[in-house]
Amino acid sequence: MIGIHNITKTYAGNTVLNIEHLEIPKGDSFGLVGNNGAGKTTLFSALLDLIRPTTGYIENSGIKVSESEDWKAITSAFIDETFLIGYLTAEEYFYFIGELRGQNKADVDALLAGFEDFFHGEILGQKKYLRDLSKGNQKKAGIVAALIGNPEVIILDEPFANLDPTTQIRLKKIIKELAADPNVTVLVSSHDLMHVTEVCERIVVLDKGEVVKDLVTSEETLKELEEHFNK
Amino acid sequence: MFKHFISLQWKSFWRSASASSGVWMKIFMGFWAVYFILMMMGGSFIAYKYINKELCLDPLEVVSRFLIYWWAFDLIFRYALQKMPIINITPLLILPFTKNKIVSFALGKTMLSFFNIIHAFFFVPFSVLLITEGNASLLNILLWNIGLIGLVYANNFLNILLNNKDSLIYGVGGVMAVLGGLHYFGYFDITQYTAPFFQGLYESQFLFVVPIVAAVGFYIIAFKSFVKDLYLDAGLATKSKTAKTENLEWLDRFGKTAVFLKNDIKLIKRNKRAKTTVLVSALFLFYGLLFFTGAVEAYEGPVWKIFAGIFVSGGFLMSFGQFVPSWDSSYYPLMMSQNIKYREYLSSKWWLMVIATFISTILASGYLYFGWEAYLAVIVGAVYNMGMNSHVVLWAGAYVKTPIDLTSNKKAFGDKQSFNIKTLMLSLPKLALPMILYAIGHYAYSPYAGYALVALAGIAGFAFRNMVFDKIERIYRTEKYKTIWAYKQKK
């Protein structure tokens, strides 16, 4: 589904990303962990063609992301607050994304109904613009917006950060359900080893831009990760 | 302690992304500062000479009479433009500074503001003239100036107190407008009642104490209320308005473009910066008065009519359009990773400008008062704006990489992008080309030939629309990564 080929990204002589080859098959649930500055967000931004890699290329469903934009129809993401439109209410934002992804209001409403628990009454029907919501609630809105329109590739950067414990648990359930769908590829990054091992079938550890571990999740994975980061 | 504050200020000025990235910006700001200073100084000489020689009146008396308007105008001007000193206080709150120190620094900083100093450039030369040529008494002029300084600083602190009290300032503005109107038409002259006070600052030797006391009083009140409000949920809180979900379904007839059009309309309605821009563009509607009434001699030439026409109908296009796509800068990565065709995005912005130009043209029908030829210039200008300038503006926008903070009015006037060489070059066809075309038609044949040529150029622009859009699309695409990067640089 996603192929990363000889990707490097260099800023002023400083290489922040260097991945020779990484293949993420369709239906995978892929977790990315690493310390600050390991290159997680850089990699995700490159996947979305938001930054141009210094060398190499990325393919999404066989389409080179920097050459054609056809991958956008099947891909969605929530990286940070620059994916929110601050002056819209949550509903307006969902409908806007829906319209861009070919979903009418009823479609969006139907999808949102399934997230009532997740929203916990703090997103819909609020008399607030997104810019005035708390960080956690902004994140909830952004994550759900990324699920509109049946995307086949979903990229979430640090989805657990800033969320309260109840919401974290609900989010894990949502991601697991998505991962169970063989047509949906989920890419998640996190600082929380426990969350990632719980929701992802495969975990890649980045360190200074390079892949240092590529694990299929099992009983021992958490331990192995903890040991790695405890060095 | 103050040493720390000052070094923080110094760093925040020089290290802000926009300052360090743009020598041009500094030159540009410097240019405006010098311009204003020269205007003020020149104004003081001209005012003195004019009143003295032409009107044969006492300059001091005349100026004193109108100082009430000066005072009100200064307050309104400050309210609109002067920044509040609260920014960046939050990280200091928990450090071992006393709140009094923080506040006195913040207030002290405002005292050095350009808004206070600029007045000196008028009053100092004016006072020198009064003493050397008008034989005014040195001591009294000094007292008069001290009184005025008191008034300037009273305004300075009053402005801080008035912050975010829109209704009050509109009240002051409204009252002054009404009084000015009554004065102009000779019904009621407020200056009769206020002039003795301002004149008194000169004549009496103690009246200057009043403005000083007022300034000190406002300082103390501002200080106290500031200290009291130095909490995250009080004075430092960001205010949020209650939001209302809007559908704007009537726009759906525009098809795919409507998705963005709806968003743009919400953007304009809900963001301070965008609202200000629309307001400014509405002011352009009145710009034509300078030309069609013959108020300014330099604008008498026939070619200037088309210049006016372009500005009157194209205010929105010029002021809003020049910042496309920066209006979407805060969520540009979203736009770039969504399933959006650049063409639809561009054409929605294009439609917005065309619709606004159309509305401006209708609103400008008031120019029919000056004869239908004046209005014809506006209509021809509108055709040129829709056909040519709308494309040129979008094209220039592709090179604009200044992020816009939608929620604040900071930098609403004069941005470093206005000094971008590429956008400067592209502004030539916006104004110069239609004027040249008109001149050719006008002098070779007749005024109508001139209008026809300009209108034809506009229509030709429509014909090339697809080609131009292709070109713009390509630029947008190649500039995409740079733009995303630049928009991430806040401040």
Short mmCIF file of C-alpha atoms in Angstrom, two decimals, chain B residues 120-456:
data_model
loop_
_atom_site.label_atom_id
_atom_site.label_comp_id
_atom_site.label_asym_id
_atom_site.label_seq_id
_atom_site.Cartn_x
_atom_site.Cartn_y
_atom_site.Cartn_z
CA ALA B 120 6.48 66.05 18.74
CA PHE B 121 7.38 66.29 15.09
CA PHE B 122 4.46 68.62 14.56
CA PHE B 123 4.49 70.62 17.75
CA VAL B 124 8.21 71.18 18.20
CA PRO B 125 8.81 72.90 14.83
CA PHE B 126 5.49 74.68 15.24
CA SER B 127 6.52 75.99 18.64
CA VAL B 128 9.88 77.10 17.32
CA LEU B 129 8.11 79.05 14.58
CA LEU B 130 5.77 80.58 17.11
CA ILE B 131 8.67 81.83 19.17
CA THR B 132 11.00 82.96 16.42
CA GLU B 133 8.47 84.43 14.02
CA GLY B 134 5.45 85.05 16.16
CA ASN B 135 7.12 86.50 19.21
CA ALA B 136 5.34 84.14 21.54
CA SER B 137 6.70 83.89 25.03
CA LEU B 138 9.15 81.04 25.50
CA LEU B 139 7.88 80.10 28.93
CA ASN B 140 4.25 80.01 27.90
CA ILE B 141 4.97 77.98 24.79
CA LEU B 142 6.85 75.58 27.00
CA LEU B 143 3.86 75.30 29.31
CA TRP B 144 1.56 74.83 26.32
CA ASN B 145 3.75 71.98 25.13
CA ILE B 146 3.88 70.38 28.55
CA GLY B 147 0.11 70.51 28.62
CA LEU B 148 -0.07 68.83 25.23
CA ILE B 149 2.38 66.16 26.32
CA GLY B 150 0.09 65.57 29.27
CA LEU B 151 -2.83 65.15 26.88
CA VAL B 152 -0.91 62.74 24.66
CA TYR B 153 -0.07 60.56 27.63
CA ALA B 154 -3.55 60.86 29.03
CA ASN B 155 -4.73 59.42 25.73
CA ASN B 156 -2.07 56.76 25.91
CA PHE B 157 -3.32 55.42 29.22
CA LEU B 158 -6.96 56.08 28.47
CA ASN B 159 -6.56 53.90 25.41
CA ILE B 160 -5.28 51.08 27.58
CA LEU B 161 -8.28 51.45 29.86
CA LEU B 162 -10.64 51.50 26.92
CA ASN B 163 -9.19 48.35 25.40
CA ASN B 164 -11.92 46.17 23.96
CA LYS B 165 -14.69 48.55 24.88
CA ASP B 166 -15.85 48.99 21.32
CA SER B 167 -19.13 50.65 22.18
CA LEU B 168 -17.36 53.42 24.08
CA ILE B 169 -14.98 54.26 21.30
CA TYR B 170 -17.73 54.19 18.69
CA GLY B 171 -19.58 56.55 20.98
CA VAL B 172 -16.64 58.97 21.09
CA GLY B 173 -16.21 58.67 17.33
CA GLY B 174 -19.90 59.20 16.70
CA VAL B 175 -20.12 62.26 18.96
CA MET B 176 -17.05 63.78 17.32
CA ALA B 177 -18.45 63.14 13.85
CA VAL B 178 -21.75 64.79 14.79
CA LEU B 179 -19.99 67.75 16.41
CA GLY B 180 -17.70 68.08 13.41
CA GLY B 181 -20.71 68.03 11.10
CA LEU B 182 -22.56 70.65 13.15
CA HIS B 183 -19.44 72.78 13.17
CA TYR B 184 -18.96 72.49 9.42
CA PHE B 185 -22.51 73.44 8.61
CA GLY B 186 -22.44 76.23 11.13
CA TYR B 187 -25.08 75.05 13.59
CA PHE B 188 -22.99 74.56 16.65
CA ASP B 189 -19.32 75.16 17.27
CA ILE B 190 -17.84 72.98 19.96
CA THR B 191 -14.47 74.67 19.59
CA GLN B 192 -15.91 77.84 21.12
CA TYR B 193 -16.16 75.96 24.37
CA THR B 194 -12.96 73.98 24.18
CA ALA B 195 -10.65 76.59 22.64
CA PRO B 196 -10.37 78.61 25.87
CA PHE B 197 -8.96 75.56 27.58
CA PHE B 198 -6.33 74.84 24.95
CA GLN B 199 -5.56 78.53 24.61
CA GLY B 200 -5.42 78.66 28.38
CA LEU B 201 -2.64 76.12 28.38
CA TYR B 202 -0.62 78.87 26.77
CA GLU B 203 -1.95 81.92 28.51
CA SER B 204 -2.33 80.84 32.09
CA GLN B 205 0.64 79.56 33.98
CA PHE B 206 -1.08 76.81 35.91
CA LEU B 207 -3.64 75.24 33.57
CA PHE B 208 -1.02 72.84 32.21
CA VAL B 209 -1.37 70.98 35.48
CA VAL B 210 -4.79 69.70 34.43
CA PRO B 211 -3.62 67.43 31.58
CA ILE B 212 -0.67 66.29 33.66
CA VAL B 213 -2.96 65.36 36.49
CA ALA B 214 -5.25 63.61 34.02
CA ALA B 215 -2.33 61.63 32.59
CA VAL B 216 -1.12 60.64 36.04
CA GLY B 217 -4.66 59.79 37.07
CA PHE B 218 -5.24 57.58 34.06
CA TYR B 219 -1.88 55.97 34.65
CA ILE B 220 -2.82 55.10 38.22
CA ILE B 221 -6.23 53.75 37.22
CA ALA B 222 -4.73 51.76 34.34
CA PHE B 223 -2.03 50.47 36.64
CA LYS B 224 -4.48 49.35 39.28
CA SER B 225 -6.89 47.69 36.92
CA PHE B 226 -3.99 46.02 35.16
CA VAL B 227 -2.56 44.58 38.36
CA LYS B 228 -5.99 43.43 39.42
CA ASP B 229 -6.60 41.73 36.07
CA LEU B 230 -3.26 40.00 35.86
CA TYR B 231 -4.89 36.58 35.88
CA LEU B 232 -5.25 34.10 33.10
CA ASP B 233 -9.01 34.14 33.37
CA ALA B 234 -9.31 37.92 33.71
CA GLY B 235 -7.26 40.47 31.82
CA LEU B 236 -5.09 37.92 30.09
CA ALA B 237 -7.98 35.75 28.94
CA THR B 238 -8.61 35.50 25.27
CA LYS B 239 -12.19 36.34 24.65
CA SER B 240 -14.33 33.95 22.70
CA LYS B 241 -17.62 34.72 21.09
CA THR B 242 -20.52 32.33 21.06
CA ALA B 243 -20.53 30.53 17.77
CA LYS B 244 -23.39 29.79 15.48
CA THR B 245 -23.42 27.08 12.86
CA GLU B 246 -24.30 28.42 9.44
CA ASN B 247 -25.11 26.52 6.30
CA LEU B 248 -25.18 29.19 3.59
CA GLU B 249 -26.98 26.77 1.32
CA TRP B 250 -27.88 29.46 -1.18
CA LEU B 251 -24.29 29.30 -2.38
CA ASP B 252 -24.64 25.67 -3.45
CA ARG B 253 -25.62 26.80 -6.95
CA PHE B 254 -21.95 27.47 -7.57
CA GLY B 255 -21.31 23.73 -7.54
CA LYS B 256 -17.97 22.48 -6.32
CA THR B 257 -16.68 26.00 -5.90
CA ALA B 258 -19.37 26.62 -3.31
CA VAL B 259 -17.53 24.49 -0.74
CA PHE B 260 -14.75 27.03 -0.61
CA LEU B 261 -16.93 30.06 -1.16
CA LYS B 262 -18.93 29.19 1.94
CA ASN B 263 -15.74 28.87 3.89
CA ASP B 264 -14.40 32.18 2.64
CA ILE B 265 -17.55 33.96 3.66
CA LYS B 266 -17.30 32.51 7.15
CA LEU B 267 -13.65 33.49 7.19
CA ILE B 268 -14.56 37.09 6.46
CA LYS B 269 -17.40 37.17 8.93
CA ARG B 270 -15.64 35.59 11.86
CA ASN B 271 -12.10 36.91 11.84
CA LYS B 272 -10.98 40.31 12.95
CA ARG B 273 -8.25 40.68 10.41
CA ALA B 274 -10.48 39.74 7.48
CA LYS B 275 -13.22 42.08 8.68
CA THR B 276 -10.77 44.97 8.84
CA THR B 277 -9.66 44.26 5.31
CA VAL B 278 -13.21 44.29 4.01
CA LEU B 279 -13.78 47.57 5.83
CA VAL B 280 -10.72 49.07 4.21
CA SER B 281 -11.89 47.90 0.82
CA ALA B 282 -15.21 49.64 1.45
CA LEU B 283 -13.30 52.86 2.03
CA PHE B 284 -11.87 52.55 -1.47
CA LEU B 285 -15.38 53.24 -2.72
CA PHE B 286 -14.93 56.84 -1.63
CA TYR B 287 -11.50 57.17 -3.14
CA GLY B 288 -13.02 58.30 -6.42
CA LEU B 289 -14.32 61.45 -4.77
CA LEU B 290 -10.80 62.86 -4.89
CA PHE B 291 -10.77 62.49 -8.65
CA PHE B 292 -14.27 63.23 -9.79
CA THR B 293 -14.84 66.28 -7.62
CA GLY B 294 -11.60 67.87 -8.76
CA ALA B 295 -10.53 68.16 -5.14
CA VAL B 296 -6.91 67.38 -5.95
CA GLU B 297 -5.39 69.27 -8.83
CA ALA B 298 -2.79 66.66 -9.61
CA TYR B 299 -5.58 64.23 -10.41
CA GLU B 300 -7.21 66.40 -13.06
CA GLY B 301 -5.73 64.61 -16.07
CA PRO B 302 -8.09 62.34 -18.00
CA VAL B 303 -5.91 59.28 -17.43
CA TRP B 304 -6.52 59.49 -13.69
CA LYS B 305 -10.19 58.77 -14.22
CA ILE B 306 -9.43 55.20 -15.16
CA PHE B 307 -7.08 54.96 -12.19
CA ALA B 308 -9.97 55.97 -9.96
CA GLY B 309 -12.28 53.53 -11.71
CA ILE B 310 -9.93 50.64 -11.01
CA PHE B 311 -9.64 51.56 -7.34
CA VAL B 312 -13.29 52.26 -6.70
CA SER B 313 -14.49 48.96 -8.11
CA GLY B 314 -11.47 46.94 -7.08
CA GLY B 315 -11.00 47.82 -3.42
CA PHE B 316 -11.78 44.31 -2.25
CA LEU B 317 -9.79 42.74 -5.03
CA MET B 318 -6.73 44.76 -4.10
CA SER B 319 -6.92 44.50 -0.34
CA PHE B 320 -8.28 40.99 0.14
CA GLY B 321 -7.04 39.46 -3.07
CA GLN B 322 -3.42 40.34 -2.55
CA PHE B 323 -3.27 37.99 0.44
CA VAL B 324 -4.65 34.92 -1.29
CA PRO B 325 -3.69 32.20 -0.31
CA SER B 326 -2.33 33.55 2.98
CA TRP B 327 -5.85 33.79 4.36
CA ASP B 328 -5.75 30.01 4.61
CA SER B 329 -2.26 29.98 6.06
CA SER B 330 -3.21 28.68 9.50
CA TYR B 331 -4.61 25.46 8.03
CA TYR B 332 -2.66 25.24 4.80
CA PRO B 333 -1.34 21.70 5.48
CA LEU B 334 -4.96 20.55 5.75
CA MET B 335 -5.83 22.10 2.41
CA MET B 336 -2.77 20.59 0.81
CA SER B 337 -3.47 17.08 2.01
CA GLN B 338 -7.16 17.11 1.18
CA ASN B 339 -8.67 15.94 -2.02
CA ILE B 340 -8.71 19.41 -3.52
CA LYS B 341 -8.10 20.43 -7.06
CA TYR B 342 -6.06 23.60 -7.10
CA ARG B 343 -8.27 24.86 -9.88
CA GLU B 344 -11.41 24.67 -7.77
CA TYR B 345 -9.67 26.37 -4.90
CA LEU B 346 -8.40 29.14 -7.16
CA SER B 347 -11.65 29.58 -8.97
CA SER B 348 -13.53 29.99 -5.70
CA LYS B 349 -11.18 32.83 -4.76
CA TRP B 350 -11.65 34.24 -8.24
CA TRP B 351 -15.42 34.13 -7.93
CA LEU B 352 -15.22 35.82 -4.57
CA MET B 353 -13.28 38.70 -6.09
CA VAL B 354 -15.56 38.94 -9.10
CA ILE B 355 -18.68 38.98 -6.93
CA ALA B 356 -17.15 41.62 -4.66
CA THR B 357 -16.13 43.75 -7.63
CA PHE B 358 -19.65 43.47 -8.98
CA ILE B 359 -21.14 44.58 -5.66
CA SER B 360 -18.67 47.47 -5.40
CA THR B 361 -19.63 48.59 -8.88
CA ILE B 362 -23.29 48.66 -7.95
CA LEU B 363 -22.58 50.51 -4.72
CA ALA B 364 -20.49 52.97 -6.69
CA SER B 365 -23.51 53.98 -8.75
CA GLY B 366 -23.53 57.07 -6.55
CA TYR B 367 -20.88 58.43 -8.88
CA LEU B 368 -23.65 58.95 -11.43
CA TYR B 369 -24.07 62.19 -9.53
CA PHE B 370 -20.88 63.42 -11.18
CA GLY B 371 -22.19 62.55 -14.62
CA TRP B 372 -22.46 59.23 -16.31
CA GLU B 373 -18.93 59.50 -17.63
CA ALA B 374 -17.58 59.21 -14.11
CA TYR B 375 -19.61 56.06 -13.60
CA LEU B 376 -18.52 54.76 -16.98
CA ALA B 377 -14.93 54.94 -15.73
CA VAL B 378 -15.96 52.84 -12.74
CA ILE B 379 -17.69 50.27 -14.93
CA VAL B 380 -14.75 50.04 -17.31
CA GLY B 381 -12.46 49.72 -14.29
CA ALA B 382 -14.66 46.91 -13.01
CA VAL B 383 -14.49 45.03 -16.31
CA TYR B 384 -10.72 45.34 -16.27
CA ASN B 385 -10.61 44.26 -12.63
CA MET B 386 -12.71 41.17 -13.25
CA GLY B 387 -10.96 40.16 -16.44
CA MET B 388 -7.35 41.10 -15.85
CA ASN B 389 -6.62 42.12 -12.30
CA SER B 390 -8.37 39.19 -10.65
CA HIS B 391 -5.93 36.90 -12.44
CA VAL B 392 -2.91 39.07 -11.80
CA VAL B 393 -3.74 39.24 -8.10
CA LEU B 394 -3.99 35.46 -7.85
CA TRP B 395 -0.76 35.12 -9.74
CA ALA B 396 1.04 37.52 -7.43
CA GLY B 397 -0.48 35.69 -4.47
CA ALA B 398 1.35 32.54 -5.45
CA TYR B 399 4.55 34.24 -4.36
CA VAL B 400 3.12 35.61 -1.12
CA LYS B 401 4.33 33.61 1.82
CA THR B 402 3.42 35.71 4.82
CA PRO B 403 1.31 33.80 7.31
CA ILE B 404 -1.73 35.73 8.47
CA ASP B 405 -2.90 35.62 12.03
CA LEU B 406 -6.62 35.85 11.42
CA THR B 407 -7.52 36.74 14.97
CA SER B 408 -5.42 39.85 15.37
CA ASN B 409 -5.15 43.09 13.50
CA LYS B 410 -1.42 43.21 13.94
CA LYS B 411 0.29 44.09 10.71
CA ALA B 412 -3.02 44.69 8.99
CA PHE B 413 -1.39 47.73 7.47
CA GLY B 414 1.89 47.31 5.75
CA ASP B 415 3.30 43.86 5.60
CA LYS B 416 6.65 42.88 4.34
CA GLN B 417 5.00 41.08 1.47
CA SER B 418 3.96 44.42 0.07
CA PHE B 419 7.63 44.87 -0.58
CA ASN B 420 8.19 41.60 -2.31
CA ILE B 421 9.88 42.34 -5.63
CA LYS B 422 7.76 39.85 -7.53
CA THR B 423 4.47 41.18 -6.23
CA LEU B 424 5.70 44.69 -6.90
CA MET B 425 6.42 43.82 -10.50
CA LEU B 426 3.06 42.20 -10.85
CA SER B 427 1.29 45.26 -9.52
CA LEU B 428 2.36 47.18 -12.63
CA PRO B 429 -0.17 45.58 -14.98
CA LYS B 430 -2.80 46.11 -12.30
CA LEU B 431 -2.67 49.91 -12.53
CA ALA B 432 -0.19 51.11 -15.11
CA LEU B 433 -1.40 49.01 -18.02
CA PRO B 434 -5.00 50.22 -18.05
CA MET B 435 -3.79 53.79 -17.70
CA ILE B 436 -1.46 53.38 -20.66
CA LEU B 437 -4.17 51.72 -22.72
CA TYR B 438 -6.56 54.50 -21.92
CA ALA B 439 -4.01 57.16 -22.75
CA ILE B 440 -3.38 55.58 -26.14
CA GLY B 441 -7.09 55.54 -26.94
CA HIS B 442 -7.74 58.95 -25.46
CA TYR B 443 -5.00 60.87 -27.22
CA ALA B 444 -5.11 58.96 -30.50
CA TYR B 445 -8.82 59.11 -30.98
CA SER B 446 -11.29 59.95 -28.22
CA PRO B 447 -12.03 59.25 -24.54
CA TYR B 448 -14.45 56.52 -25.56
CA ALA B 449 -11.78 54.76 -27.57
CA GLY B 450 -9.70 54.80 -24.40
CA TYR B 451 -12.50 53.24 -22.37
CA ALA B 452 -13.10 50.70 -25.10
CA LEU B 453 -9.45 49.68 -25.15
CA VAL B 454 -9.36 49.13 -21.40
CA ALA B 455 -12.62 47.21 -21.43
CA LEU B 456 -11.38 45.08 -24.31
#
